[in-house]
JSON list of C-alpha atoms in Angstrom, two decimals:
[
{"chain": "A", "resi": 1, "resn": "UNK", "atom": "CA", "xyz": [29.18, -4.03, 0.58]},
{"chain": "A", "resi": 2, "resn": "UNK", "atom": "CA", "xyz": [32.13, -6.52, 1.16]},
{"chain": "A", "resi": 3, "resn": "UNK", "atom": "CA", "xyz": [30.54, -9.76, 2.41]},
{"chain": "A", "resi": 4, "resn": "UNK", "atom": "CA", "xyz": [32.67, -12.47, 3.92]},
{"chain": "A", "resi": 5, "resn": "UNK", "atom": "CA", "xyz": [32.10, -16.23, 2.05]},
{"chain": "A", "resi": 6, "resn": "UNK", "atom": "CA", "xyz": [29.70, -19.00, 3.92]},
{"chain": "A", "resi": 7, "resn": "UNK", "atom": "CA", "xyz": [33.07, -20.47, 4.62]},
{"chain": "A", "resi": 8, "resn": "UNK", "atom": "CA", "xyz": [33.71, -18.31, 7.04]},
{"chain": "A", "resi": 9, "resn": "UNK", "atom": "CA", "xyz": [29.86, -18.07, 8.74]},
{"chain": "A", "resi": 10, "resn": "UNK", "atom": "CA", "xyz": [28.72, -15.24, 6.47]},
{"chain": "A", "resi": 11, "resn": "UNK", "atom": "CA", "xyz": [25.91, -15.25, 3.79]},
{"chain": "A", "resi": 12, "resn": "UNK", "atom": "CA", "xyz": [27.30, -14.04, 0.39]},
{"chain": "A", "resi": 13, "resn": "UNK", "atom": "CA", "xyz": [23.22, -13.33, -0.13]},
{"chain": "A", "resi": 14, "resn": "UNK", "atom": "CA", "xyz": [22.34, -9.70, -0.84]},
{"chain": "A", "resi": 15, "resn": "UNK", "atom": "CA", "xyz": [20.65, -8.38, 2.20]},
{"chain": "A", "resi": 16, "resn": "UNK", "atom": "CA", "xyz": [16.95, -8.80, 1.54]},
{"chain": "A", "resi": 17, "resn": "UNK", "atom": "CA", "xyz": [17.46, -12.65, 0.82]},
{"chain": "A", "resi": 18, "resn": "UNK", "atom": "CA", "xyz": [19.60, -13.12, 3.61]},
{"chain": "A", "resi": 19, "resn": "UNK", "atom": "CA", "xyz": [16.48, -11.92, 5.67]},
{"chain": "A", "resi": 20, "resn": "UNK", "atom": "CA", "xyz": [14.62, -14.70, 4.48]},
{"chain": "A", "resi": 21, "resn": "UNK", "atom": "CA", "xyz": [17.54, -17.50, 5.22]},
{"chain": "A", "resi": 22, "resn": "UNK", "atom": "CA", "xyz": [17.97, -15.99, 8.38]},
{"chain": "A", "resi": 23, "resn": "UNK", "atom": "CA", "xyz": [14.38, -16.59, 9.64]},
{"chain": "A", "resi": 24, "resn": "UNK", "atom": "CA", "xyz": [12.68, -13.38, 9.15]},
{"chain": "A", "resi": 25, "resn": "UNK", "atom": "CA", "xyz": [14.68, -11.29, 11.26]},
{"chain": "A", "resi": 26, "resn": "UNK", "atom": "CA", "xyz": [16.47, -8.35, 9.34]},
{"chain": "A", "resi": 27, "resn": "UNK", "atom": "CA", "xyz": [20.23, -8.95, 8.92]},
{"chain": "A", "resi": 28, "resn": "UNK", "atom": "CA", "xyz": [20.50, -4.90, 9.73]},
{"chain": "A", "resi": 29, "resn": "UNK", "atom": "CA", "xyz": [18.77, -3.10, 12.01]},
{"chain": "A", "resi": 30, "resn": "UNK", "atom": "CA", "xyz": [18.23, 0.47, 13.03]},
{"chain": "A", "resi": 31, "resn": "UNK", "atom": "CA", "xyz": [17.18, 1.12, 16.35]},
{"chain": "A", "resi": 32, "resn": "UNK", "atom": "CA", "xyz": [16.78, 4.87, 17.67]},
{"chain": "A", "resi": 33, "resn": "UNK", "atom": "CA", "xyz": [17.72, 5.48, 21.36]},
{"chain": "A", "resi": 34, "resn": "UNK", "atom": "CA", "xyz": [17.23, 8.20, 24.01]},
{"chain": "A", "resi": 35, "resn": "UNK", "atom": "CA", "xyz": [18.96, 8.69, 27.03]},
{"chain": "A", "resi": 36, "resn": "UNK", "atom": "CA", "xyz": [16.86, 9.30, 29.83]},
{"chain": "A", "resi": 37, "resn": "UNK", "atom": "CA", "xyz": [17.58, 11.76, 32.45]},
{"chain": "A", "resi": 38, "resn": "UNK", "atom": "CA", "xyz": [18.53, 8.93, 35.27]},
{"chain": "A", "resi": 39, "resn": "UNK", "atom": "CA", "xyz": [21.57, 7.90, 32.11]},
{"chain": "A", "resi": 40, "resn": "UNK", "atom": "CA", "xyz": [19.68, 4.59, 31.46]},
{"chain": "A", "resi": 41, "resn": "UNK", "atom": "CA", "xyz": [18.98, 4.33, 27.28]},
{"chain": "A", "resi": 42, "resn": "UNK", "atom": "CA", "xyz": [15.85, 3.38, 26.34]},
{"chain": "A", "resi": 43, "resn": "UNK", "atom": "CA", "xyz": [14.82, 1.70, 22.99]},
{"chain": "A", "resi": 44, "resn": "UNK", "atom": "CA", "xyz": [12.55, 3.93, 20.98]},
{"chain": "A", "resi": 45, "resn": "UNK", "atom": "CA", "xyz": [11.92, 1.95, 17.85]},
{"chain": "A", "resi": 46, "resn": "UNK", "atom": "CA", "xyz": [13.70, -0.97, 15.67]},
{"chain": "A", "resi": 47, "resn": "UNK", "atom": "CA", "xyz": [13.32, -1.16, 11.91]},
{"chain": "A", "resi": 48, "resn": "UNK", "atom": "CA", "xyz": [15.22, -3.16, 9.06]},
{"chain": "A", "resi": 49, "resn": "UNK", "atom": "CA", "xyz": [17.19, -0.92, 7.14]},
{"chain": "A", "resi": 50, "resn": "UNK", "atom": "CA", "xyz": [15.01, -0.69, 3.89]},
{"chain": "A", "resi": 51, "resn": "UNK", "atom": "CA", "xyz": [12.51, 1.18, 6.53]},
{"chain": "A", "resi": 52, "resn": "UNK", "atom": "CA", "xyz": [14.59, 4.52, 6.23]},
{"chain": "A", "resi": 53, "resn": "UNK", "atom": "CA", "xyz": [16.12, 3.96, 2.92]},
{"chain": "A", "resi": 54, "resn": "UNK", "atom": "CA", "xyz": [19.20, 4.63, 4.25]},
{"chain": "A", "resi": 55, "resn": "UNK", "atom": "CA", "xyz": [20.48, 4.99, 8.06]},
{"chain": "A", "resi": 56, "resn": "UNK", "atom": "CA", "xyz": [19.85, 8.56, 9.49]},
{"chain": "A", "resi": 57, "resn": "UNK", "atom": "CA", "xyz": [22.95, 10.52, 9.84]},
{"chain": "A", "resi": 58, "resn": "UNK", "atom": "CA", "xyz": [23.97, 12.71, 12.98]},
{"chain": "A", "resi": 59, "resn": "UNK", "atom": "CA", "xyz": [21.62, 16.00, 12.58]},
{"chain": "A", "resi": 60, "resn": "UNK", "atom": "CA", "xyz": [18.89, 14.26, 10.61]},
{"chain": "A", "resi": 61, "resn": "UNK", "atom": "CA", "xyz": [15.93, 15.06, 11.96]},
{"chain": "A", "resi": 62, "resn": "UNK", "atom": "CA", "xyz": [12.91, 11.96, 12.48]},
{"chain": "A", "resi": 63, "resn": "UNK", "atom": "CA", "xyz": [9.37, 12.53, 12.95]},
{"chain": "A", "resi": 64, "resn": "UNK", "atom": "CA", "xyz": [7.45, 10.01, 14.83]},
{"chain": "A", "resi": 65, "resn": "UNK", "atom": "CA", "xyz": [3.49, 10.14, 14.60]},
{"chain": "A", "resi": 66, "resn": "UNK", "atom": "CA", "xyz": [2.90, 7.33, 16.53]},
{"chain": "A", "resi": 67, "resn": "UNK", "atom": "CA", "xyz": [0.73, 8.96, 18.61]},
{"chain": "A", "resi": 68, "resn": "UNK", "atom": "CA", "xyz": [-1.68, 11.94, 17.52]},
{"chain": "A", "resi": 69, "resn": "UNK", "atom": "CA", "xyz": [1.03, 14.61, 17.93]},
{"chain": "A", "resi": 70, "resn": "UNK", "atom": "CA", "xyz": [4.09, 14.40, 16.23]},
{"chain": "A", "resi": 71, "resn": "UNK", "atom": "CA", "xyz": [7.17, 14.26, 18.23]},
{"chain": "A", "resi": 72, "resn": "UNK", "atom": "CA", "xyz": [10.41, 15.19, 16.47]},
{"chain": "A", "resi": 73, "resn": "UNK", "atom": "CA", "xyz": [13.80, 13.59, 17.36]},
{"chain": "A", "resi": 74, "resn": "UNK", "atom": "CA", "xyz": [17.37, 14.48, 16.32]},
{"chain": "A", "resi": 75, "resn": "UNK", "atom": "CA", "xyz": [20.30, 12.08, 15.67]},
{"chain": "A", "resi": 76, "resn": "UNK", "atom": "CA", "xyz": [22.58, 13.05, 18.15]},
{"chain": "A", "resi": 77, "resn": "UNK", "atom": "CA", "xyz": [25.54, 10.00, 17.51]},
{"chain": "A", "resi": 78, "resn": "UNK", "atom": "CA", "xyz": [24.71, 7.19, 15.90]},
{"chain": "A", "resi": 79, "resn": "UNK", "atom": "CA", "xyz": [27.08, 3.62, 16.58]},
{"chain": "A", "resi": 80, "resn": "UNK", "atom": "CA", "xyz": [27.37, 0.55, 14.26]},
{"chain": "A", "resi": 81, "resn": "UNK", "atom": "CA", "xyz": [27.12, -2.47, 16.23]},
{"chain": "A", "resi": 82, "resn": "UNK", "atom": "CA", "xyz": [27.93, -5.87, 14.92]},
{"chain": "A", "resi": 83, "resn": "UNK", "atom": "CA", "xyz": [25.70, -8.30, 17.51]},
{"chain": "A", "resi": 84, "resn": "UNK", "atom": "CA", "xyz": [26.71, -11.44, 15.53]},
{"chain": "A", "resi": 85, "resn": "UNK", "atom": "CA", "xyz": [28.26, -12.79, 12.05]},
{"chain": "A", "resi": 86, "resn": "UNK", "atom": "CA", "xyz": [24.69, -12.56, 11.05]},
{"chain": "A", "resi": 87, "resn": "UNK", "atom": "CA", "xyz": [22.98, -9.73, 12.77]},
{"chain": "A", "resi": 88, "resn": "UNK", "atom": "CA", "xyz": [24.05, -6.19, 12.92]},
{"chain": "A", "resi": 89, "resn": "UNK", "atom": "CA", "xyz": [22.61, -2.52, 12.79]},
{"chain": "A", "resi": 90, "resn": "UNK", "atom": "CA", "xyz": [23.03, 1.22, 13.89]},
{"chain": "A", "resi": 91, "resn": "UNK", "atom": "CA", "xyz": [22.14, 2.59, 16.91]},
{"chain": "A", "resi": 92, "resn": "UNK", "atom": "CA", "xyz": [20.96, 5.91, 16.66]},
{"chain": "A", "resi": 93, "resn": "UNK", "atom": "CA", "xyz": [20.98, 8.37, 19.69]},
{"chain": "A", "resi": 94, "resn": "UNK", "atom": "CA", "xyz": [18.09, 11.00, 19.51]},
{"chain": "A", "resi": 95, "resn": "UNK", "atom": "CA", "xyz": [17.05, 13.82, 21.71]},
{"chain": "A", "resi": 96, "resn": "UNK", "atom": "CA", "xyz": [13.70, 15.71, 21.12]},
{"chain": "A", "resi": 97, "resn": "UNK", "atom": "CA", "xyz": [13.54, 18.47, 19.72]},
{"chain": "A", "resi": 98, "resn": "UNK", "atom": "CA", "xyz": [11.02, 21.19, 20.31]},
{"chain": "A", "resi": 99, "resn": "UNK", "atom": "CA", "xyz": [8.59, 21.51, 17.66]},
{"chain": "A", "resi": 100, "resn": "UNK", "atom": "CA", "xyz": [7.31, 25.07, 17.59]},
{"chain": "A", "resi": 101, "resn": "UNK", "atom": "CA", "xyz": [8.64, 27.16, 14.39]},
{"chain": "A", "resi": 102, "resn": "UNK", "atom": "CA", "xyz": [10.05, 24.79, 11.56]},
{"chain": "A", "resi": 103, "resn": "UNK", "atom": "CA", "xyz": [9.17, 21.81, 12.52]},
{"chain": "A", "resi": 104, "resn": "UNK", "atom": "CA", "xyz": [5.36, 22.06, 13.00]},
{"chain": "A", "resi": 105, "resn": "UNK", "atom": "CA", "xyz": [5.09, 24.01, 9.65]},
{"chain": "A", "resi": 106, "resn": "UNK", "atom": "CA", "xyz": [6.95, 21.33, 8.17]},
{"chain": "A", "resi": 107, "resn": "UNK", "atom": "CA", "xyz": [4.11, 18.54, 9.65]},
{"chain": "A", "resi": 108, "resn": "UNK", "atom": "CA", "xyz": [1.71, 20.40, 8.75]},
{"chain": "A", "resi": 109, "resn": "UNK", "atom": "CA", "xyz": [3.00, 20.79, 4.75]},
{"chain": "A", "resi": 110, "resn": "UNK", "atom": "CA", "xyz": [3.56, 17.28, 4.84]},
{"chain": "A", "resi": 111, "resn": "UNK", "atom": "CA", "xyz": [-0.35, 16.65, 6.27]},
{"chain": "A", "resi": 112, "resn": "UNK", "atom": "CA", "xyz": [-1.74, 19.15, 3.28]},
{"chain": "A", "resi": 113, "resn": "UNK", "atom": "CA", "xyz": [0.12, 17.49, 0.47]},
{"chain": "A", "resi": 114, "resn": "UNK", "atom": "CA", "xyz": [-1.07, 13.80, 1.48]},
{"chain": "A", "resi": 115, "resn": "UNK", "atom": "CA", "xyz": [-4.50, 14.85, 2.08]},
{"chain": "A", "resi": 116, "resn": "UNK", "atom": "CA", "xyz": [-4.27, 16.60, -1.34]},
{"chain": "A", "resi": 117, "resn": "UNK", "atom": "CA", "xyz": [-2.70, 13.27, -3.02]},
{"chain": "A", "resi": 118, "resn": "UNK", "atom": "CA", "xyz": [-5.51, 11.29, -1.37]},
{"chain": "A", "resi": 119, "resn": "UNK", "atom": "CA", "xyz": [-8.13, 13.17, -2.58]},
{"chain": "A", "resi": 120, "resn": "UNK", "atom": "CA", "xyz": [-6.69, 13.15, -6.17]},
{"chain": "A", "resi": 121, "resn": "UNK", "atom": "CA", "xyz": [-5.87, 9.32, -5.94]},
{"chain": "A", "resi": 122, "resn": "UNK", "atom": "CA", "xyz": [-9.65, 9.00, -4.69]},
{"chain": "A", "resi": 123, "resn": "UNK", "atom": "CA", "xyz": [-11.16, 11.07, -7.69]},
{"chain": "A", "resi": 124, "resn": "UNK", "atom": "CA", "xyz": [-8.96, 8.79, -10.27]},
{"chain": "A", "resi": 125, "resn": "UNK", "atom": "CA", "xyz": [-10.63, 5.75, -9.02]},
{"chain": "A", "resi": 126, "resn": "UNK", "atom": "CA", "xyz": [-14.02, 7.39, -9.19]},
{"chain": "A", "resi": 127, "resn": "UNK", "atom": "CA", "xyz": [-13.05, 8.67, -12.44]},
{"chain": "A", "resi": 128, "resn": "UNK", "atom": "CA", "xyz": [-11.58, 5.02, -13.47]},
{"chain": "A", "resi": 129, "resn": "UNK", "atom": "CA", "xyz": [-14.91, 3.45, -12.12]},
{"chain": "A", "resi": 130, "resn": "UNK", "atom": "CA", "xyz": [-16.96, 5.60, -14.14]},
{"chain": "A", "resi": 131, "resn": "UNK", "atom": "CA", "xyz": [-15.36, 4.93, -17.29]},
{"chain": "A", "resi": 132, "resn": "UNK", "atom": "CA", "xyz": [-15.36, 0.84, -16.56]},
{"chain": "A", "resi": 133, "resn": "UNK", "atom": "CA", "xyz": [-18.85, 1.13, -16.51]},
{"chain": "A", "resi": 134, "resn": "UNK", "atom": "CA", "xyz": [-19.50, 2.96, -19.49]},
{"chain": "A", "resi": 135, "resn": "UNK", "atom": "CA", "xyz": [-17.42, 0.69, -21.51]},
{"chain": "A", "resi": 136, "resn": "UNK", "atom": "CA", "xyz": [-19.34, -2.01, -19.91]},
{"chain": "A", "resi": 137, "resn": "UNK", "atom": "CA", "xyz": [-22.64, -0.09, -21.03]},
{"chain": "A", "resi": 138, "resn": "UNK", "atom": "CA", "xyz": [-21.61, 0.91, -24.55]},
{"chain": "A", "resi": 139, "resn": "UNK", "atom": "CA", "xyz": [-21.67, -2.44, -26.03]},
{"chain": "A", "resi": 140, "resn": "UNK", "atom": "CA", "xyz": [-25.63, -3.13, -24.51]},
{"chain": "A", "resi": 141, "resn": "UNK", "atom": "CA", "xyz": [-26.65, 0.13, -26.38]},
{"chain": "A", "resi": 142, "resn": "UNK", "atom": "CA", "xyz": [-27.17, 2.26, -22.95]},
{"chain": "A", "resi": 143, "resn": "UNK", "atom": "CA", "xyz": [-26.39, 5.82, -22.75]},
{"chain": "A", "resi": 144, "resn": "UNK", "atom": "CA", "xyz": [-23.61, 6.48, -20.52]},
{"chain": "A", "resi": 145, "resn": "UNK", "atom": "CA", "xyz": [-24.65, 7.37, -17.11]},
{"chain": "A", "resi": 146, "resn": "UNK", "atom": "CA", "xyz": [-28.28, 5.73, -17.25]},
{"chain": "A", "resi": 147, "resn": "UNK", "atom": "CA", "xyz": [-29.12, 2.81, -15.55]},
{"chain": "A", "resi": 148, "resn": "UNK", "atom": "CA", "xyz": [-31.51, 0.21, -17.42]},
{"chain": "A", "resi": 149, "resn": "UNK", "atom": "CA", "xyz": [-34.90, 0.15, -16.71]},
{"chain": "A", "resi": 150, "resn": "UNK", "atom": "CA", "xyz": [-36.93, -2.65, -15.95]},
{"chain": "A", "resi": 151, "resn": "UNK", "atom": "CA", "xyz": [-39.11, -3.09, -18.97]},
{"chain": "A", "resi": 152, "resn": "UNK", "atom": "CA", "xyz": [-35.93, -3.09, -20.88]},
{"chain": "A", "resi": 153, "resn": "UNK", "atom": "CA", "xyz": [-34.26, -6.18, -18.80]},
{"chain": "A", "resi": 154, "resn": "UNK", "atom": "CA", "xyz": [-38.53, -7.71, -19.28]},
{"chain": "A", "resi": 155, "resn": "UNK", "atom": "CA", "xyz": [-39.66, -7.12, -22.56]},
{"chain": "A", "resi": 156, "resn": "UNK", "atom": "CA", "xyz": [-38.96, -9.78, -24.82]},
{"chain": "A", "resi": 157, "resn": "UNK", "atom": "CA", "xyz": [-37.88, -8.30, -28.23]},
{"chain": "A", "resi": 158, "resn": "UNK", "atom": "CA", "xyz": [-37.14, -11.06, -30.43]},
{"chain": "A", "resi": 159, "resn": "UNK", "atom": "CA", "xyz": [-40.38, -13.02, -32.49]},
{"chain": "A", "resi": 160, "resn": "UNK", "atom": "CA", "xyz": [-42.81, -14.37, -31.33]},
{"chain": "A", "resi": 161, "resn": "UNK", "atom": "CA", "xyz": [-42.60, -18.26, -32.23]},
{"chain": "A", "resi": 162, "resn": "UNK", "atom": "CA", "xyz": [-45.71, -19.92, -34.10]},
{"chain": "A", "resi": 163, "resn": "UNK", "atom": "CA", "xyz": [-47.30, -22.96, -33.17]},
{"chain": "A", "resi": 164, "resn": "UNK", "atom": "CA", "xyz": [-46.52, -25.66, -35.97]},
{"chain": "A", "resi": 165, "resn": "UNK", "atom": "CA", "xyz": [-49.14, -28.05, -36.73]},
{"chain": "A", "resi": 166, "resn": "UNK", "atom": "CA", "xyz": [-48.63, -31.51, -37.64]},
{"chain": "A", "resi": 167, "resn": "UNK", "atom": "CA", "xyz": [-48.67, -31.74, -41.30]},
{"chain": "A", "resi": 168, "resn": "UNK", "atom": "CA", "xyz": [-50.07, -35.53, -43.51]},
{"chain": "A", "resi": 169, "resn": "UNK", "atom": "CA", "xyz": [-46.99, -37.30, -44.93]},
{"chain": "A", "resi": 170, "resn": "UNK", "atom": "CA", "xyz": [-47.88, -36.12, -48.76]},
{"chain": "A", "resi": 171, "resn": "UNK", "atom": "CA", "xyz": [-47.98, -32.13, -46.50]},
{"chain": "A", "resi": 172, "resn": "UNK", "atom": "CA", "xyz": [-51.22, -31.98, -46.61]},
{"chain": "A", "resi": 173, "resn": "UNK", "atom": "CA", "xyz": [-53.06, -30.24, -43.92]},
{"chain": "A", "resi": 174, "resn": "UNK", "atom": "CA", "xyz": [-54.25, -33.71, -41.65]},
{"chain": "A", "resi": 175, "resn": "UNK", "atom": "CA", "xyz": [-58.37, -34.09, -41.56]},
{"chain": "A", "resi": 176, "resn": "UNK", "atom": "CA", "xyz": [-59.85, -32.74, -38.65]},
{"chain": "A", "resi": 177, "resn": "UNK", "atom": "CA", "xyz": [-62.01, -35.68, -36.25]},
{"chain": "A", "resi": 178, "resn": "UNK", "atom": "CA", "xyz": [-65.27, -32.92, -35.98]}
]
């Protein structure tokens, strides 16, 4: 990407640090757009860029699961508009699109394979956990899997200490009073 110099009103910063100079606001935004049936648009959603990776191209297909049921939109036009020297972004115009046939097998794919990932993400960390605490264990002389028991944390195991008596000065045993 070409960018003009400050001298001219235009950060030379790569796009996710101009972000930050610019307040917080993404420098480019993509905002998807239906037309309603009265000809008004209406603003769907607005993301930076580095939401979609890349802007959506006309017949890309987006799936919104905003709500429980998935709605599917497709990019009808799409129009770069620069609002400002510092702001700009791509309009996308969508229509919905029915979802019987491919595109409700394709949700539903999608739904399997990221339950499936979760539940093996979830069984590494159990897995992870378990073997934490059996290196933890190892080194106290436990057997993996077996919690201690109390006499073990109770019972004192090192010797018992003798009372000393006082000894004479030539260590002699001192001359009981009785």
């Amino acid at each position: 990407m070409n960018f003009r110099s400050k001298h001219q009103g235009v950060s030379t910063l790569p796009p996710t640090a101009r972000d930050k100079e610019l307040g917080g606001r993404p420098s480019v935004e993509v905002r998807t757009m239906r037309i309603k049936p009265d000809g008004k648009v209406e603003e769907l959603t607005c993301h930076p860029l580095e939401y979609y990776g890349s802007c959506p191209d006309v017949g890309d297909t987006i799936v919104s699961n905003y709500s429980e049921t998935p709605i599917f939109y497709s990019v009808q036009r799409r129009y770069f508009v620069m609002e400002s020297v510092a702001y700009a972004g791509w309009a996308l115009i969508v229509r919905e699109v029915d979802p019987s046939g491919p595109p409700q097998e394709l949700w539903n794919e999608w739904q399997a394979a990221t339950k499936f990932w979760e539940e093996v993400e979830e069984q590494e960390e159990q897995e992870e956990q378990q073997a934490k605490t059996e290196r933890l264990n190892a080194p106290l002389g436990r057997e993996p899997g077996r919690s201690p028991t109390n006499s073990s944390h109770t019972k004192d195991n090192r010797p018992k200490k003798r009372k000393l008596q006082s000894r004479a000065s030539d260590g002699r045993k001192p001359k009981s009073d009785g």
